[in-house]
Tab-separated table of C-alpha atoms and ligand atoms in Angstrom:
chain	number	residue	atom	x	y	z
A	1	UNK	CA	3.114	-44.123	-17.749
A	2	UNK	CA	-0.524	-43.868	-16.331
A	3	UNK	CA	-1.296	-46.048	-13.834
A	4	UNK	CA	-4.400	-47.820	-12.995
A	5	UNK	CA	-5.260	-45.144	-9.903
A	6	UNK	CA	-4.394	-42.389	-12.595
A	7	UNK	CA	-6.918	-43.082	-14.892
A	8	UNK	CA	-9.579	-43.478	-12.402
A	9	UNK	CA	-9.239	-39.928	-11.294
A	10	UNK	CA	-11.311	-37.157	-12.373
A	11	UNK	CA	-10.497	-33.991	-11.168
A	12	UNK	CA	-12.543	-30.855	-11.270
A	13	UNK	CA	-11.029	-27.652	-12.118
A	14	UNK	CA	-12.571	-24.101	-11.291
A	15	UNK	CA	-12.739	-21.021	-12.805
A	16	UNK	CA	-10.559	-22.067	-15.508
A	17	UNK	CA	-9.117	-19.780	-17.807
A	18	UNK	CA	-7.897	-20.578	-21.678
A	19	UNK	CA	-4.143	-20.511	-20.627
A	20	UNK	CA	-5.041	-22.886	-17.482
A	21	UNK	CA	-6.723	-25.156	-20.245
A	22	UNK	CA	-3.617	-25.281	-22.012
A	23	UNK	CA	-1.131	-25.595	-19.846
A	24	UNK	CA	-2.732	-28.546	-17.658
A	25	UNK	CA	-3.842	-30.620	-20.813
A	26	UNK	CA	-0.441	-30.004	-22.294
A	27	UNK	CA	1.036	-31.409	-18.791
A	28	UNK	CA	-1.628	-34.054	-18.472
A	29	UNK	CA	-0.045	-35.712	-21.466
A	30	UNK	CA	2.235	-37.713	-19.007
A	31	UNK	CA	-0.342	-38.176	-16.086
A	32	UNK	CA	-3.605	-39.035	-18.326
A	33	UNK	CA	-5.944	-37.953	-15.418
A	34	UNK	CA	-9.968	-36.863	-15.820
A	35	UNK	CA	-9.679	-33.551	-15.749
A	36	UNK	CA	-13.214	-31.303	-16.670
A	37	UNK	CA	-12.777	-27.489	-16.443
A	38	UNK	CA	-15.165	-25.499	-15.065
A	39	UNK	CA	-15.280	-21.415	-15.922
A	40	UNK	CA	-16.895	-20.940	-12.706
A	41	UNK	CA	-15.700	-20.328	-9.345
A	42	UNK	CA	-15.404	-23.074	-6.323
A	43	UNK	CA	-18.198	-21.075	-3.954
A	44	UNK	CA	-21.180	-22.528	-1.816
A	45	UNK	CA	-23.087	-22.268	-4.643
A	46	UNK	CA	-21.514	-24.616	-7.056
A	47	UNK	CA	-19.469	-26.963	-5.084
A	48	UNK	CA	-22.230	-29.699	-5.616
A	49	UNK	CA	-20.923	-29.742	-9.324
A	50	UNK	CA	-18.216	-31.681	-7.598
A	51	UNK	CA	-19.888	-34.844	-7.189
A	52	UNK	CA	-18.260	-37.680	-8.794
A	53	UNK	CA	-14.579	-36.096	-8.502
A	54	UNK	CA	-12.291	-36.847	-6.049
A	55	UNK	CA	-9.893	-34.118	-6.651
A	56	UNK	CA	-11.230	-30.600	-6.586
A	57	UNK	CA	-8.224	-27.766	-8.258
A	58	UNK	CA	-9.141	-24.572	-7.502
A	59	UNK	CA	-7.062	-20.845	-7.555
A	60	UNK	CA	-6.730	-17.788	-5.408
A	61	UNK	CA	-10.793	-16.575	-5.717
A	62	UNK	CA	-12.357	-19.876	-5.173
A	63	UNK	CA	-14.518	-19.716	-1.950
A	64	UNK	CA	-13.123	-22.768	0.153
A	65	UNK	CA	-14.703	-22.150	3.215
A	66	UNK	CA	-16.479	-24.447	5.931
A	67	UNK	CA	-19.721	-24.677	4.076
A	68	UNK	CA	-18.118	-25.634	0.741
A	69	UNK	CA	-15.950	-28.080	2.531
A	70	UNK	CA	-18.913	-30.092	3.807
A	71	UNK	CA	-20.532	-30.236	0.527
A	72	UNK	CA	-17.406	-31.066	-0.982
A	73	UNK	CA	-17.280	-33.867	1.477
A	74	UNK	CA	-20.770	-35.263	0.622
A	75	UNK	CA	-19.611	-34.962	-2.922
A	76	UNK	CA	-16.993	-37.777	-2.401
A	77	UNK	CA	-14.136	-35.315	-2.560
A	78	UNK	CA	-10.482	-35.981	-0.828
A	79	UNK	CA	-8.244	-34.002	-1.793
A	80	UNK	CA	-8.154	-29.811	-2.719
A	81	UNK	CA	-5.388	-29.649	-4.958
A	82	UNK	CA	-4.684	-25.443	-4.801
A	83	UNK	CA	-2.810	-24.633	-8.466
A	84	UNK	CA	-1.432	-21.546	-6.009
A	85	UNK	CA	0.881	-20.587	-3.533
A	86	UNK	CA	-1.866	-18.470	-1.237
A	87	UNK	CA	-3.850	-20.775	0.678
A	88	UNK	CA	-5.773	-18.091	2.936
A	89	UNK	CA	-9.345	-18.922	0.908
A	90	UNK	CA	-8.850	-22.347	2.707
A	91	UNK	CA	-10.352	-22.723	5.837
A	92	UNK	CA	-7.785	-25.170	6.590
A	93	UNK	CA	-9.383	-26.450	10.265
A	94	UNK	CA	-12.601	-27.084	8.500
A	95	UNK	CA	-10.514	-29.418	5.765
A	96	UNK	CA	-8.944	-31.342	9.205
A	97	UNK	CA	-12.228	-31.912	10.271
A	98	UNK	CA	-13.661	-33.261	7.136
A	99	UNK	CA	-10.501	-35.188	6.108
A	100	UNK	CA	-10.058	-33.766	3.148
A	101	UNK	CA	-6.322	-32.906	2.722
A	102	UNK	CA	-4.830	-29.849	1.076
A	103	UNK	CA	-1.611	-29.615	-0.827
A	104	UNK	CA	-0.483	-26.029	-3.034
A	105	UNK	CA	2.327	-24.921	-5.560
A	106	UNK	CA	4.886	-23.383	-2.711
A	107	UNK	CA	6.815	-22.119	-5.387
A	108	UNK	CA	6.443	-21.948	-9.285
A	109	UNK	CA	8.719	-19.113	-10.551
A	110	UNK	CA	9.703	-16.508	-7.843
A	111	UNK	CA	10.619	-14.322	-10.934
A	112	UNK	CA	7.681	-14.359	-12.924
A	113	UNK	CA	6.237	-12.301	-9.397
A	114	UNK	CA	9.392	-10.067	-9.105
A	115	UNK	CA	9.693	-9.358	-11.837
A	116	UNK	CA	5.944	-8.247	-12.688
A	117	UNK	CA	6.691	-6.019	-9.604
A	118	UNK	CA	9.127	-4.557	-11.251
A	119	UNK	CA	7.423	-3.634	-14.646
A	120	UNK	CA	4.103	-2.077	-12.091
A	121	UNK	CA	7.200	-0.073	-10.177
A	122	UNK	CA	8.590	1.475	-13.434
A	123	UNK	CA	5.067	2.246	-14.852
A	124	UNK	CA	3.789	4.337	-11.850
A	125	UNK	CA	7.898	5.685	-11.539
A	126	UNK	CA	8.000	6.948	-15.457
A	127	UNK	CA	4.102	6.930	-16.118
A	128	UNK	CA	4.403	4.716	-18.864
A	129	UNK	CA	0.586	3.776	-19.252
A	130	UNK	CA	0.013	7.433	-19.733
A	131	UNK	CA	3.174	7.576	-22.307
A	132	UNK	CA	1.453	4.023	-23.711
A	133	UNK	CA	-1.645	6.029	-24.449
A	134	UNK	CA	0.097	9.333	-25.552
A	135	UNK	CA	1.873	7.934	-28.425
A	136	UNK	CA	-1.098	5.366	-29.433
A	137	UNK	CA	-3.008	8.379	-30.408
A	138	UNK	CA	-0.281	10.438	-32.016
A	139	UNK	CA	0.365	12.786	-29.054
A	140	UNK	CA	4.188	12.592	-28.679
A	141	UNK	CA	4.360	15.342	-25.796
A	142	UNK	CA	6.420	14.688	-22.570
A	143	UNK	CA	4.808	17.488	-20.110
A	144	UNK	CA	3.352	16.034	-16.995
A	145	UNK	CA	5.818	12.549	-17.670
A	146	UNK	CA	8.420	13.305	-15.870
A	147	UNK	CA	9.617	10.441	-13.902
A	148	UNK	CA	12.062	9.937	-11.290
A	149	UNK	CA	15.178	7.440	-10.796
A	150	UNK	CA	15.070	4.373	-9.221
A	151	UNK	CA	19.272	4.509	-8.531
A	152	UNK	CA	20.224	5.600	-4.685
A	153	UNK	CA	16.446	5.747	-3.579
A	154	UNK	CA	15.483	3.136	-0.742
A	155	UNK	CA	12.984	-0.272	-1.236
A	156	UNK	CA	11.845	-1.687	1.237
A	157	UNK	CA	10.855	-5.388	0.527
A	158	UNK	CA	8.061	-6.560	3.142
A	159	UNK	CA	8.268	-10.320	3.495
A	160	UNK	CA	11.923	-11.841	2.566
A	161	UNK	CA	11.095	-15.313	0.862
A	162	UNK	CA	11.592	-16.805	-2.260
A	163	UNK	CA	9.563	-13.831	-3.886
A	164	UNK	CA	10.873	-11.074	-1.803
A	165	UNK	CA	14.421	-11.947	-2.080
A	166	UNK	CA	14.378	-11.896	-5.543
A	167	UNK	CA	12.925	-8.944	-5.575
A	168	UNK	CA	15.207	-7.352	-3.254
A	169	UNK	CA	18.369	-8.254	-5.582
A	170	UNK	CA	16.336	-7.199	-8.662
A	171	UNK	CA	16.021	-3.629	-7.083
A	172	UNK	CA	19.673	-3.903	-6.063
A	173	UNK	CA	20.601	-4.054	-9.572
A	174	UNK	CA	18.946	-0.862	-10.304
A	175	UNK	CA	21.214	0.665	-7.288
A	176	UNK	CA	18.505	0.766	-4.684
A	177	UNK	CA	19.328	0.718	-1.110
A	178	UNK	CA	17.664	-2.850	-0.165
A	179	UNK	CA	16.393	-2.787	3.807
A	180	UNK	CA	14.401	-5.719	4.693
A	181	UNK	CA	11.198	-6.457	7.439
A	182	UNK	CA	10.391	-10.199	7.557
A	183	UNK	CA	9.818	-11.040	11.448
A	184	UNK	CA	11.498	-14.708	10.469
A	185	UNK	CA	14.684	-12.898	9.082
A	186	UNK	CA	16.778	-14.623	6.281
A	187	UNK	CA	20.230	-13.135	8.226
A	188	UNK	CA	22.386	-15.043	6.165
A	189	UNK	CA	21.121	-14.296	3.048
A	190	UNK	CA	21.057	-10.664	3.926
A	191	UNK	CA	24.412	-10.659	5.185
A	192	UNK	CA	25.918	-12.060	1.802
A	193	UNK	CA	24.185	-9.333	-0.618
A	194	UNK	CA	24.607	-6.538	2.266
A	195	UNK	CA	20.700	-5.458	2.520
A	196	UNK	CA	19.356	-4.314	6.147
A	197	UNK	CA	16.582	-5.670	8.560
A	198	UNK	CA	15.086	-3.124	10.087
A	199	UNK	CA	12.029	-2.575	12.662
A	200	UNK	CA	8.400	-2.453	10.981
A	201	UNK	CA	8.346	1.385	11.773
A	202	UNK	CA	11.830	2.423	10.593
A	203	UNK	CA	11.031	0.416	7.342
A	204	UNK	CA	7.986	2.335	6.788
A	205	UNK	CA	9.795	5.871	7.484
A	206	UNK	CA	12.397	5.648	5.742
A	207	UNK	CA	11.425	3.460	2.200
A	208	UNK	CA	11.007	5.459	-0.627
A	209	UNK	CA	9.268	2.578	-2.822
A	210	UNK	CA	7.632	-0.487	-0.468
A	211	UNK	CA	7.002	-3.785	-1.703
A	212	UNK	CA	4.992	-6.466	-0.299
A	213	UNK	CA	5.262	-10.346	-0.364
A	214	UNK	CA	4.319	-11.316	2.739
A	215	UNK	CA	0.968	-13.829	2.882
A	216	UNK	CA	-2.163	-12.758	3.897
A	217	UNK	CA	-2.782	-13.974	7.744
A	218	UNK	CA	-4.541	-12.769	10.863
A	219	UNK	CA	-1.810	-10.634	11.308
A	220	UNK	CA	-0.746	-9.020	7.786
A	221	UNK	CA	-4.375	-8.094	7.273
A	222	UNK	CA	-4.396	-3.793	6.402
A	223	UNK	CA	-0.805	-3.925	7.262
A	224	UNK	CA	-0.335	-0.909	5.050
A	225	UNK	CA	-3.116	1.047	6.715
A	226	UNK	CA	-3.891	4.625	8.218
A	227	UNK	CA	-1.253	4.779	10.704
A	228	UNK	CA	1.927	2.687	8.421
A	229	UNK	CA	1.015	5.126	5.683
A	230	UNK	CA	1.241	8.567	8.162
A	231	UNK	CA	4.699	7.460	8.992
A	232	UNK	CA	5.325	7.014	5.064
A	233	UNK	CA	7.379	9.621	3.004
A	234	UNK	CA	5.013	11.787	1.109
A	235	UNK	CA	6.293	10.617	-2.245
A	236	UNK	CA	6.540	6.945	-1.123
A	237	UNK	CA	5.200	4.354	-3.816
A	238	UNK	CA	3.587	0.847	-2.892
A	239	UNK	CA	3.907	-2.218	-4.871
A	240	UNK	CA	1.696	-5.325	-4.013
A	241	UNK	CA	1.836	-8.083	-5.538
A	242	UNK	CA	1.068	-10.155	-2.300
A	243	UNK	CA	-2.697	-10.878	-1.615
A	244	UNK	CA	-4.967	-7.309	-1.699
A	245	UNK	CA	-6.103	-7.276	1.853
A	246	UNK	CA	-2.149	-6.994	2.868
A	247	UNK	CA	-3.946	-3.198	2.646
A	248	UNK	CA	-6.143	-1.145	3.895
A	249	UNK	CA	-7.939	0.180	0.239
A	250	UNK	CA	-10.556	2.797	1.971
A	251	UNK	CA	-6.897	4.244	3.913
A	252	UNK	CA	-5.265	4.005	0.919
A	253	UNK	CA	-7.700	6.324	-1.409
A	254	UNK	CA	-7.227	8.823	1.205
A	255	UNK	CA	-3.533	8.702	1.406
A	256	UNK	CA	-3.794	9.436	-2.480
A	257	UNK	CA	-6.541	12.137	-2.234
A	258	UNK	CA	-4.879	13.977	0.094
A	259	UNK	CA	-1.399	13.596	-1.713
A	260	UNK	CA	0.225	11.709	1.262
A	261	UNK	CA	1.982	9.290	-0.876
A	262	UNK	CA	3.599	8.908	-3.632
A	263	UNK	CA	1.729	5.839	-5.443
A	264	UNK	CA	0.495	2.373	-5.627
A	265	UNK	CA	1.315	-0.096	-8.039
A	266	UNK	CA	-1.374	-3.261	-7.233
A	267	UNK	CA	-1.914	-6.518	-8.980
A	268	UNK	CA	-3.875	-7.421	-5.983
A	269	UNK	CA	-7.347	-5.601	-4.315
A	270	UNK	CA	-8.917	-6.896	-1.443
A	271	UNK	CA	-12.286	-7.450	-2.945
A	272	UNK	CA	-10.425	-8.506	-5.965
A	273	UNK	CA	-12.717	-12.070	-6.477
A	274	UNK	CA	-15.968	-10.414	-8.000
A	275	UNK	CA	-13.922	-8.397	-10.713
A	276	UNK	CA	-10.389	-9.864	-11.524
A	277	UNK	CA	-10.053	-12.470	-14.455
A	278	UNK	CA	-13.606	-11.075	-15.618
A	279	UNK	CA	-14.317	-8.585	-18.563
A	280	UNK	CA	-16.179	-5.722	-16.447
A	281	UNK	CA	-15.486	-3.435	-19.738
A	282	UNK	CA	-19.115	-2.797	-20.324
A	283	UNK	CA	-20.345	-3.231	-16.986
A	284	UNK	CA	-20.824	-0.576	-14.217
A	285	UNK	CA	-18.080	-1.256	-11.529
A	286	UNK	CA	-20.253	-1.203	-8.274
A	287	UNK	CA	-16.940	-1.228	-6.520
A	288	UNK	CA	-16.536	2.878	-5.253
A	289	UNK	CA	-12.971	2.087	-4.080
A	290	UNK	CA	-11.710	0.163	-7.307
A	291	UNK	CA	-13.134	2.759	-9.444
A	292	UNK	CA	-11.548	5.595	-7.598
A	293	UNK	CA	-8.343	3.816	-7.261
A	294	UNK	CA	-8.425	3.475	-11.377
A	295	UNK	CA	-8.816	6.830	-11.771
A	296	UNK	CA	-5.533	8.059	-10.088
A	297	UNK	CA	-2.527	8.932	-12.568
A	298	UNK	CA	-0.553	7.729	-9.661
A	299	UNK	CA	-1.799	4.344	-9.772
A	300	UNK	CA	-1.667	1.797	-11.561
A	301	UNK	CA	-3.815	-1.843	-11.422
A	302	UNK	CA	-3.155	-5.112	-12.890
A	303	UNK	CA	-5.911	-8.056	-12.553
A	304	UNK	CA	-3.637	-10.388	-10.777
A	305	UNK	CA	-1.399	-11.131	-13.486
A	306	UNK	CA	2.154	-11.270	-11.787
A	307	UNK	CA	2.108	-14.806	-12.114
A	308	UNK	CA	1.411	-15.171	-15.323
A	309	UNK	CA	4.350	-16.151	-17.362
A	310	UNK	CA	4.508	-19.190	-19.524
A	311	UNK	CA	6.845	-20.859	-17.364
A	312	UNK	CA	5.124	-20.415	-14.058
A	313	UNK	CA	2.010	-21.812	-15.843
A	314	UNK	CA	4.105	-25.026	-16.361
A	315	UNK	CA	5.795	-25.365	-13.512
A	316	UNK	CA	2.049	-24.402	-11.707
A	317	UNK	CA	0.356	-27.491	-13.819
A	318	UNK	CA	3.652	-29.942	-13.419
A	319	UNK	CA	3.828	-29.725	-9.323
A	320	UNK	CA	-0.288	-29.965	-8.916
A	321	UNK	CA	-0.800	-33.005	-11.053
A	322	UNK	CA	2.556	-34.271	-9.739
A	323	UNK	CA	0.940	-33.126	-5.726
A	324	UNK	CA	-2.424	-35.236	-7.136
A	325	UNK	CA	-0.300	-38.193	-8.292
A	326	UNK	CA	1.986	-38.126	-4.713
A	327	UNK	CA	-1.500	-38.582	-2.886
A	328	UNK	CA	-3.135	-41.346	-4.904
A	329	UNK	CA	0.380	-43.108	-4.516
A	330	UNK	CA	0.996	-42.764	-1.232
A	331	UNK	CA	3.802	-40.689	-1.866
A	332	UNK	CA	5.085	-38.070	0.844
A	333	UNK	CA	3.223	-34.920	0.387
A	334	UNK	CA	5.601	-32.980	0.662
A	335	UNK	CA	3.543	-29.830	-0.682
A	336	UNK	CA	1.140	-30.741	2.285
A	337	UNK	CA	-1.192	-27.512	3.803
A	338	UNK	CA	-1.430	-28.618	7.703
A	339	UNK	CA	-4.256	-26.584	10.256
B	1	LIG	P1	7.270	-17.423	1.046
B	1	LIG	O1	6.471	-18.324	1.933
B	1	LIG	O2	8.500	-17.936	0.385
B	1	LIG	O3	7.677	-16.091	1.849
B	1	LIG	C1	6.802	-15.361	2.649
B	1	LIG	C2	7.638	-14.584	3.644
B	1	LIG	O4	6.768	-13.687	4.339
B	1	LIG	C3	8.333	-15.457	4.687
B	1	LIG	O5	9.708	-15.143	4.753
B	1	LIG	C4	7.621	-15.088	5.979
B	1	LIG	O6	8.458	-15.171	7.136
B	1	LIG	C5	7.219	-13.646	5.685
B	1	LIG	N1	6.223	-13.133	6.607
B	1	LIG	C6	5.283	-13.805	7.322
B	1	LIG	N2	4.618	-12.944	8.124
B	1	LIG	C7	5.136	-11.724	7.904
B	1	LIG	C8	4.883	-10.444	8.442
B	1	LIG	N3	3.979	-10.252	9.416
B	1	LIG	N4	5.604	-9.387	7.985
B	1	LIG	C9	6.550	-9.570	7.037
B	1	LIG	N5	6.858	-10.761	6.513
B	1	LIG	C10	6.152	-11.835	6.937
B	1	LIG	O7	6.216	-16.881	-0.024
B	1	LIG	P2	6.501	-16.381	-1.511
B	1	LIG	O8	6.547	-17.524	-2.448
B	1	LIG	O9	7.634	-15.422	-1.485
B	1	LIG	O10	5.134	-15.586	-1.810
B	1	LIG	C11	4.746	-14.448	-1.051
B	1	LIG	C12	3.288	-14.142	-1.311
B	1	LIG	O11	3.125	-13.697	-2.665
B	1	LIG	C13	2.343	-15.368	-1.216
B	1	LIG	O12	1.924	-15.609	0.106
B	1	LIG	C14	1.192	-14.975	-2.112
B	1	LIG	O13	0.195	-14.352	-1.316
B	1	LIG	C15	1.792	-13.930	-3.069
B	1	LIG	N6	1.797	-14.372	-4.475
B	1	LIG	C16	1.197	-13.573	-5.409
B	1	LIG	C17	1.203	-13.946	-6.757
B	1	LIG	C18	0.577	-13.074	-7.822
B	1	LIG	O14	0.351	-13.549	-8.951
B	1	LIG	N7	0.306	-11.805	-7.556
B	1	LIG	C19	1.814	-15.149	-7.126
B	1	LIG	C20	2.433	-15.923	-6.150
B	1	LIG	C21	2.423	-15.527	-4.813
């Protein structure tokens, strides 16, 4: 039942999208909080829209830096509630300073990421975009589709939580050989389904597809870059599904230019924010390195849509109004983002 606090809460909502709409109002049923939703982003040059909300929701592209976070204060705000996992948009110290607290969706459905992951692996591994496209306009030829088994070739899963590790036993049901690089390793866990940790070099020698689901920090930044993709096999393929800047893109076009890898699957690009979630379809993509990594065969791109399932969209809207409802009630916060 809505309390008193509840009802006195209004909450503004960034760069919302028609399936946030719904799946937040459909949730706020049984919290009956003021929620208005924005369809721009959280950046410096909007954040005075928040005045008059306490609670700011925002996603993976809003701009959350210092500057925001100071207007945001002025505005009245006290709490960012993030309707993500990711929190590296945050500049957390800045949020300290200001007392404004943080809180996040740790986990929502480790599967709806996996197994997007998987669907990006099997397109670039049996080309079925081009196959899609084929048959759509009557061309039912196979030449130049020839794919390639997934059974008895290595993955490599780069960062072992609650994404990667489901990952890692998806892949093992394909018959992969699962080795592991995580430097907080989950021995037990590996132990019991019989995958390897090996050292960050060995991992990138020897994978034959490499997925990453590690977070973005200070020191994951470009860690597929020049040098981790030299010591990659030729016909390697990269999945990420983590946050974009886990790689180097300028390296990467290279690495595919000069045939040095295999492939990239990506639902993630390091300048993702200006073009993701947007209809660029009659626009001129400014980007040079998006555009040339859409026009590989070997690649394929999705806008940031592993998470996109209808029951990570509940779960996503059930733990941030439930996160909004802990604060005002002086619950633990037990989904708490800390400096
Ligand atoms: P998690 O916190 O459960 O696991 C992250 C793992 O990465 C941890 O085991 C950690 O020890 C490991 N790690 C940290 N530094 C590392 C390093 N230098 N090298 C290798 N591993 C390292 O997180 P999760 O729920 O599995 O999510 C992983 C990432 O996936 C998130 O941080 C987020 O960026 C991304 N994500 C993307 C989407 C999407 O829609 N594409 C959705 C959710 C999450």
């Amino acid at each position: 039942m809505q309390t008193k606090t509840e009802a006195a809460i209004n909450i503004a909502f960034y760069d919302a999208k028609s399936y946030d709409r719904d799946s937040f109002t459909e949730t706020n049923r049984s919290f009956l909080y003021n929620i208005d939703f924005f369809d721009f982003h959280l950046n410096p040059k909007t954040a005075f829209s928040a005045k008059g909300y306490k609670v700011v929701c925002a996603f993976v592209n809003d701009v959350i830096n210092e500057t925001v976070i100071k207007i945001l204060k002025e505005c009245g705000v006290e709490l960012i509630a993030m309707r993500c996992a990711g929190y590296n948009n945050v500049d957390l110290k800045a949020a300290k300073e200001a007392g404004i607290r943080i809180v996040r969706v740790p986990a929502y459905s480790p599967h709806s990421v996996a197994e997007h992951a998987v669907g990006l692996l099997l397109a670039v591994t049996r080309r079925l975009p081009q196959a899609y496209l084929r048959t759509k306009t009557g061309n039912f030829t196979l030449d130049g589709l020839t794919g390639r088994d997934l059974f008895g070739l290595t993955a490599g899963i780069l960062g072992t939580g609650k994404i990667g590790r489901t990952m890692a036993e998806l892949l093992a049901g394909f018959g992969m050989n699962i080795v592991l690089y995580d430097p907080l390793p989950n021995k037990e866990w590996a132990e019991s389904k019989n995958f390897k940790y090996v050292p960050l070099e060995d991992f990138f020698r020897n994978c034959d597809v490499i997925s990453l689901h590690c977070p973005l920090t200070e020191e994951t930044k470009h860690i597929v870059n020049k040098q981790s993709l030299a010591l990659m096999k030729k016909d390697a393929i990269i999945i990420n599904t983590g946050r974009g800047a886990l790689i180097d893109a300028h390296a990467l076009v290279q690495a595919l230019k000069k045939q040095e890898i295999g492939g990239a699957a990506l639902d993630v690009y390091e300048e993702e924010s200006r073009y993701f979630f947007t209809d660029w379809s009659a626009n001129v993509i400014r980007d040079d390195v998006l555009a040339r990594l859409l026009t590989f065969p070997n690649v394929f791109v999705t806008s940031h849509q592993a998470f996109l399932t209808t029951n990570a969209l509940s779960n996503i809207a059930e733990v941030t109004l439930g996160n909004i409802r802990d604060f005002y009630n002086g619950g633990k916060l037990e989904n708490e983002v800390k400096a």
